[in-house]
PDB file of C-alpha atoms in Angstrom:
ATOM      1  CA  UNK A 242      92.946  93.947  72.000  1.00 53.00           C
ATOM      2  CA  UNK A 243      90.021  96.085  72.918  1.00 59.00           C
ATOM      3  CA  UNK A 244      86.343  96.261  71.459  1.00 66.00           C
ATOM      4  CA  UNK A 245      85.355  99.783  71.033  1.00 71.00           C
ATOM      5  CA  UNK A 246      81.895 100.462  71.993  1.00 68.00           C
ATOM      6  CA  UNK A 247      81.718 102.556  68.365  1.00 77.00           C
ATOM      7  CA  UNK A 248      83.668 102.756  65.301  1.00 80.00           C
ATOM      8  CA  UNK A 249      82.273 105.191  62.850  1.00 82.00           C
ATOM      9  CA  UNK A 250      83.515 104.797  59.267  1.00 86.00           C
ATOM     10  CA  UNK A 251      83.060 107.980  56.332  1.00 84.00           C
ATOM     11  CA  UNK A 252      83.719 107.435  52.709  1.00 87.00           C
ATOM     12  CA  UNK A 253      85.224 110.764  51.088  1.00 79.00           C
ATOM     13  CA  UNK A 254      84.945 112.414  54.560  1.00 77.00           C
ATOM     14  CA  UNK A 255      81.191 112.839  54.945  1.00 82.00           C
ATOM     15  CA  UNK A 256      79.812 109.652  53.568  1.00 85.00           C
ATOM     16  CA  UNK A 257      78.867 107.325  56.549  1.00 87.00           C
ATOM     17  CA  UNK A 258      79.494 103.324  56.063  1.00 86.00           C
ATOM     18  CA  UNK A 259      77.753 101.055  57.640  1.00 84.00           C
ATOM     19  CA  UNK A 260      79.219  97.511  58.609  1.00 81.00           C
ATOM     20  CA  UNK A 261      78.617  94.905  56.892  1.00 80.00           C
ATOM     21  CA  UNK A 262      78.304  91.900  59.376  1.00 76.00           C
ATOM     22  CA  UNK A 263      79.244  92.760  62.990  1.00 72.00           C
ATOM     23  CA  UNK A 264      82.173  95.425  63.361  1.00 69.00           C
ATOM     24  CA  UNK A 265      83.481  93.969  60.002  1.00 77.00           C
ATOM     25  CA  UNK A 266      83.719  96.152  56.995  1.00 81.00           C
ATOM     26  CA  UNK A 267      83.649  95.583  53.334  1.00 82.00           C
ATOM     27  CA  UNK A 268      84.916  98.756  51.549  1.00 85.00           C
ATOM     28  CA  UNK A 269      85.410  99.849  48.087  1.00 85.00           C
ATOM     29  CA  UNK A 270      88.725 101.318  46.957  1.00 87.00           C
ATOM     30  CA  UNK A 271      88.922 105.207  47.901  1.00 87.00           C
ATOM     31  CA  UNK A 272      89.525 107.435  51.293  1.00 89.00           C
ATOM     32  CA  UNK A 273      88.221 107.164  54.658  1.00 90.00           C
ATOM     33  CA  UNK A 274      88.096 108.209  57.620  1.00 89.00           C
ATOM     34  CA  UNK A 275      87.353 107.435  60.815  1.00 89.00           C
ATOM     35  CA  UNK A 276      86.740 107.473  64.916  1.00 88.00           C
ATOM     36  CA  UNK A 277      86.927 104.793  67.125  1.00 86.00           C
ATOM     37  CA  UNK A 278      85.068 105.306  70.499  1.00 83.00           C
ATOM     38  CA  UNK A 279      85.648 103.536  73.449  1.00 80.00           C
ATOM     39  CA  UNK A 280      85.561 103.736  77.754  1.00 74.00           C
ATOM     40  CA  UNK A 281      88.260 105.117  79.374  1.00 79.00           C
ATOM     41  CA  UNK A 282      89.933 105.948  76.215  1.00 81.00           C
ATOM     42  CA  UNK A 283      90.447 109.069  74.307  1.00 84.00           C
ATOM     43  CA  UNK A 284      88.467 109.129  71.016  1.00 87.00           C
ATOM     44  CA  UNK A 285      90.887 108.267  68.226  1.00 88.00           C
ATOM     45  CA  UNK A 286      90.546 109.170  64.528  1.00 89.00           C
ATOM     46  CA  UNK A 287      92.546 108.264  61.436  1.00 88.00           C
ATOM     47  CA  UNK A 288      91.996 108.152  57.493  1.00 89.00           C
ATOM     48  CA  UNK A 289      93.129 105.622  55.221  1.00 89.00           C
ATOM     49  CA  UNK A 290      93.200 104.154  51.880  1.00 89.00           C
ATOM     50  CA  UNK A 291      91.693 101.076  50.397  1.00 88.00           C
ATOM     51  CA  UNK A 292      92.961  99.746  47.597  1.00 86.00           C
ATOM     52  CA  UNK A 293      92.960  96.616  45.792  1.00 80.00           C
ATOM     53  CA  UNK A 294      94.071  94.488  48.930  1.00 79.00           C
ATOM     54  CA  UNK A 295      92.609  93.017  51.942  1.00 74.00           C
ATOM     55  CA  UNK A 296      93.849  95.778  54.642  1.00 76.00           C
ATOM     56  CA  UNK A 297      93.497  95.828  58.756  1.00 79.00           C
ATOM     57  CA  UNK A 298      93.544  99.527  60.731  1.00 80.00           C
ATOM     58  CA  UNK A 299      94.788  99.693  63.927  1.00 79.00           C
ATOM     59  CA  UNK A 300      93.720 102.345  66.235  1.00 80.00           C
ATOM     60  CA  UNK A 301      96.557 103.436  68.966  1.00 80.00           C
ATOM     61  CA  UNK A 302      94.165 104.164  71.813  1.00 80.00           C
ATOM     62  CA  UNK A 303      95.318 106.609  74.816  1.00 78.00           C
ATOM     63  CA  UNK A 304      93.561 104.979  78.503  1.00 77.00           C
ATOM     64  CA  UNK A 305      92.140 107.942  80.277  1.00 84.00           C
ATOM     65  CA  UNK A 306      90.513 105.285  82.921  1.00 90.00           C
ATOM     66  CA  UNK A 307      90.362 101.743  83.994  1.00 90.00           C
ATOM     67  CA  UNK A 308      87.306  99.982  85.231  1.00 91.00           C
ATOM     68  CA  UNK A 309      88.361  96.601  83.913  1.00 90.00           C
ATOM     69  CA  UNK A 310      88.752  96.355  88.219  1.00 95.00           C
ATOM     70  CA  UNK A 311      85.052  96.890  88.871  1.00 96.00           C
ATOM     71  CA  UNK A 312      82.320  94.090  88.909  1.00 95.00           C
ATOM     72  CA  UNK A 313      79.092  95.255  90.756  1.00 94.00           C
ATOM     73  CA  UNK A 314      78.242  92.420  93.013  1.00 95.00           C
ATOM     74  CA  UNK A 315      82.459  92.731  94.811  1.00 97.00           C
ATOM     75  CA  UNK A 316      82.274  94.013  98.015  1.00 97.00           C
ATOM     76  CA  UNK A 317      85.730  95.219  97.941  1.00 98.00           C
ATOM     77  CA  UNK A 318      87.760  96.914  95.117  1.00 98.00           C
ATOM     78  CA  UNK A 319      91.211  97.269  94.713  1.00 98.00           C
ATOM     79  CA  UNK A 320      92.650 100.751  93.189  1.00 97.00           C
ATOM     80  CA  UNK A 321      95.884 100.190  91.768  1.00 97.00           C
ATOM     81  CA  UNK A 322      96.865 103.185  89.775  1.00 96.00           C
ATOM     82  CA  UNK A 323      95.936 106.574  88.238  1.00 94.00           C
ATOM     83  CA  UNK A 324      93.481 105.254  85.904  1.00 93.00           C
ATOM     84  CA  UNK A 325      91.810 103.321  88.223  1.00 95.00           C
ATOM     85  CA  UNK A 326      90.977 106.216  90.699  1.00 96.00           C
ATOM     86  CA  UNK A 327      90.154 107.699  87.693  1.00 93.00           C
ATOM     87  CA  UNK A 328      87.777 105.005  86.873  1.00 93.00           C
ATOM     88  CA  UNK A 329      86.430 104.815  90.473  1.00 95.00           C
ATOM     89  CA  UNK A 330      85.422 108.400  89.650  1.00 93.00           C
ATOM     90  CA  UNK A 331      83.957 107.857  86.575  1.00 90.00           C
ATOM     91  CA  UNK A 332      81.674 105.015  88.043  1.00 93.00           C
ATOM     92  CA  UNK A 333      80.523 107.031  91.484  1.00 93.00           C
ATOM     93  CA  UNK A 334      79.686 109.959  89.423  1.00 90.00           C
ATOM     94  CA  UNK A 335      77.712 108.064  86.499  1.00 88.00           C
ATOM     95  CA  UNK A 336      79.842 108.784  84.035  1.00 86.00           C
ATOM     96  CA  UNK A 337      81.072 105.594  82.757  1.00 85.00           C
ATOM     97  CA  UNK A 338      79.063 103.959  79.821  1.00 78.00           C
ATOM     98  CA  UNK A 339      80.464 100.516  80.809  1.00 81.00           C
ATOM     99  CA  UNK A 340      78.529 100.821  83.732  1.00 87.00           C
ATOM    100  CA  UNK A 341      75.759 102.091  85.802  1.00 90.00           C
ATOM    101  CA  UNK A 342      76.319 104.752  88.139  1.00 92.00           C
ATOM    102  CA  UNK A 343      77.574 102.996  91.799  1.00 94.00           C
ATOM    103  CA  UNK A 344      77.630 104.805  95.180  1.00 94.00           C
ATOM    104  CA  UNK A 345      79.744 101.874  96.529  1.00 96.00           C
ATOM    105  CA  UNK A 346      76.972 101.592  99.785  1.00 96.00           C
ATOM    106  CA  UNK A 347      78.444  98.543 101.889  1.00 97.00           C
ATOM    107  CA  UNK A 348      81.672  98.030  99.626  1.00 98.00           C
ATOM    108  CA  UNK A 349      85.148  98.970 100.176  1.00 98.00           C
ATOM    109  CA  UNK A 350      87.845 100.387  98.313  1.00 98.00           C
ATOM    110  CA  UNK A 351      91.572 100.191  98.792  1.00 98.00           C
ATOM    111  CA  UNK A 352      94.285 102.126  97.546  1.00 98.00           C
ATOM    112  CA  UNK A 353      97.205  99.594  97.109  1.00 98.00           C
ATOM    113  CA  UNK A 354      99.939 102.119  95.800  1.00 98.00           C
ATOM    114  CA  UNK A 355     100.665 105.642  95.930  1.00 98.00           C
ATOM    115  CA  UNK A 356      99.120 107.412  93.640  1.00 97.00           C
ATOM    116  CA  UNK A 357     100.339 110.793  91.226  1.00 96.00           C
ATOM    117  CA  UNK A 358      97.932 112.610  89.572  1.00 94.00           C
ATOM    118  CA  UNK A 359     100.099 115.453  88.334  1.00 94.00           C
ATOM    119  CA  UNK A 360     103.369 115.884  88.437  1.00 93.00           C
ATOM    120  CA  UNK A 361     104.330 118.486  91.743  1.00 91.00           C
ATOM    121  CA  UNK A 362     106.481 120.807  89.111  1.00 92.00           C
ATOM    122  CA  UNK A 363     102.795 121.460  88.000  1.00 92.00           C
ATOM    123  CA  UNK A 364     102.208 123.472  90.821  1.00 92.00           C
ATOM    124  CA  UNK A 365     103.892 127.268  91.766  1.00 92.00           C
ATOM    125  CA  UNK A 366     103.514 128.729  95.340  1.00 91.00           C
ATOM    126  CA  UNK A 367     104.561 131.868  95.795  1.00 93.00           C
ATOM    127  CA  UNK A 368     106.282 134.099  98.391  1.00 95.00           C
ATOM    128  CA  UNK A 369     102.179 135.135  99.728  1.00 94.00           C
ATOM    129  CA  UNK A 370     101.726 131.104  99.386  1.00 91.00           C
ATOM    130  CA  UNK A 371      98.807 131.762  96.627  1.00 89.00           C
ATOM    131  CA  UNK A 372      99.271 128.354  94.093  1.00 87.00           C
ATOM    132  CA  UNK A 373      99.016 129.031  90.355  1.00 90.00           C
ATOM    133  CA  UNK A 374      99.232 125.875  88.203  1.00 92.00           C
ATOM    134  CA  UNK A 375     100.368 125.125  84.683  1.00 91.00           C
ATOM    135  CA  UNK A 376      98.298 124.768  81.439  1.00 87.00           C
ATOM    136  CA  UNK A 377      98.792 121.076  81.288  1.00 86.00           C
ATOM    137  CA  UNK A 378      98.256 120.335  84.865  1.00 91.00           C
ATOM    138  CA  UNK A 379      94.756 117.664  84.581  1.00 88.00           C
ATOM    139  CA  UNK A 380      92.111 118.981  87.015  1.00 87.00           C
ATOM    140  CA  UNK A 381      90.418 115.992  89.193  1.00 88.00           C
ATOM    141  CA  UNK A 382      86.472 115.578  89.540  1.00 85.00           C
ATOM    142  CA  UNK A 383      86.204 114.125  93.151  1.00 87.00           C
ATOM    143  CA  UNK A 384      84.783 111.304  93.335  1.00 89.00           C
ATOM    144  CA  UNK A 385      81.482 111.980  93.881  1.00 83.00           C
ATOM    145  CA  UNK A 386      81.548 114.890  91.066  1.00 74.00           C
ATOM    146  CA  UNK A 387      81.735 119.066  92.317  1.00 66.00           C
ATOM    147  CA  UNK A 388      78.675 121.105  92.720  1.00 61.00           C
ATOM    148  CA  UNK A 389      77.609 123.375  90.104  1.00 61.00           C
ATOM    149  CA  UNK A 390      76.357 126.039  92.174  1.00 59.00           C
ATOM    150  CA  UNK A 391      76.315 126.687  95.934  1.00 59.00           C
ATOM    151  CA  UNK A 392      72.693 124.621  96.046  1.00 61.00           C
ATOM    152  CA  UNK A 393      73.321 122.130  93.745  1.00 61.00           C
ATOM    153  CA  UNK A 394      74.157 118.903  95.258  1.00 64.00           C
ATOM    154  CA  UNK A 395      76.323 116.170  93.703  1.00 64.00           C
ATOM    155  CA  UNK A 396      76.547 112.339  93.572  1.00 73.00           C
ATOM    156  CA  UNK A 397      77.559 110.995  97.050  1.00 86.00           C
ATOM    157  CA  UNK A 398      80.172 108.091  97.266  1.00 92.00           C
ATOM    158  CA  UNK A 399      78.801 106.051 100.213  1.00 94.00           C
ATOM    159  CA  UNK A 400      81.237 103.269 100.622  1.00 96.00           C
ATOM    160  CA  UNK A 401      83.990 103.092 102.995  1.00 97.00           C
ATOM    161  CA  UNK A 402      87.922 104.392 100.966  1.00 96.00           C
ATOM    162  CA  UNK A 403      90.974 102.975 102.557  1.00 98.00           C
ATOM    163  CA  UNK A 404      94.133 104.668 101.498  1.00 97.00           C
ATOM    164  CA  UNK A 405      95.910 101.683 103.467  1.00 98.00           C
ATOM    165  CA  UNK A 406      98.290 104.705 104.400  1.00 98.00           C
ATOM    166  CA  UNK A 407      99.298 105.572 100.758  1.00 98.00           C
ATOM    167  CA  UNK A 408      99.220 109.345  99.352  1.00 97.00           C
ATOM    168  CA  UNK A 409      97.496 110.517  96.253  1.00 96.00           C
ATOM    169  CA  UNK A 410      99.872 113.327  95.376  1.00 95.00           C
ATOM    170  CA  UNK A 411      99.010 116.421  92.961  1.00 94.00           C
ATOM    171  CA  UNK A 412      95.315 116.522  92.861  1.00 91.00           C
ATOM    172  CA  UNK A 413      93.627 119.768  91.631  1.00 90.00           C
ATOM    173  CA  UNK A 414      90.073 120.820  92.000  1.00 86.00           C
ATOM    174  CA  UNK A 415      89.184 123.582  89.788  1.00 80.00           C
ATOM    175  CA  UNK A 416      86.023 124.541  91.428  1.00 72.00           C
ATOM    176  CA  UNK A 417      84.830 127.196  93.568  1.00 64.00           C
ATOM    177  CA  UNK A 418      82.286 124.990  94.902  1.00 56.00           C
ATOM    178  CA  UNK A 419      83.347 121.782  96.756  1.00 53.00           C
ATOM    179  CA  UNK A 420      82.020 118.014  96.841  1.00 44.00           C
TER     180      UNK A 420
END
């Protein structure tokens, strides 16, 4: 199971509950609703009913990234899938509330599979070779995160990446300013 870094809890929709003792709830009978927050997942949120009896909600969270991978004092990290180049991301850019923000100075990372961030039927060339994408294609922040403007600079990833020969396939920058 996973410990969300948040669950908020609403009585009738717009009455917040507090816990009672650690992430524990006691709760009258009525409607509520809720919104579990936690890293690398999407927000999830849900209503329910209490009633008489002593009741459990489970939340069916979707992983957006891993960092379960990444302690700070490794010198090397191994990047197994999606989610954890994902995650790798999320921690060189500062965007991970698990963690603090990591350059990866002096550490190494591998890539130990080959790696699909979207799905190549994603992509259209056409006869001129300009690419158009699809609506659902997922655009990737480099690691290292995109400029905002031609003089804005972003976070650096200063570590050494080994793709041990492996491809990352279907990766999309939608930027007109590059890391």
């Amino acid at each position: 199971l996973i410990k969300p870094e948040k669950i908020i809890v609403y009585k009738y929709g717009n009455v917040l509950v507090q816990p009672t003792k650690g992430d524990d709830y006691e709760l009258s009978s009525g409607d509520y609703t809720y919104k579990v927050i936690c890293d690398g997942y999407e927000d999830y949120e849900g209503s329910f009913t209490v009633g008489d009896e002593d009741q459990t909600v489970y939340a069916n969270l979707q992983m957006i990234y891993d960092v379960s991978w990444y302690e700070a004092n490794k010198d090397t990290y191994l990047i197994e899938d999606k989610e954890d180049l994902i995650g790798l991301a999320m921690i060189v850019n500062g965007k991970s509330t698990a963690f603090e923000k990591d350059t990866m100075a002096g550490k190494t990372v591998q890539v130990m599979n080959d790696i699909v961030l979207n799905d190549s039927s994603l992509f259209h060339v056409d006869s001129d070779g300009n690419v158009t994408v699809d609506e659902q294609i997922e655009a990737w922040e480099p690691i290292g995160g995109v400029a905002k403007s031609i003089s804005s600079t972003p976070s650096t990833f200063e570590g050494t990446f080994d793709g041990l020969n492996h491809r990352i396939d279907g990766l999309y920058v939608n930027s007109q300013y590059f890391a």
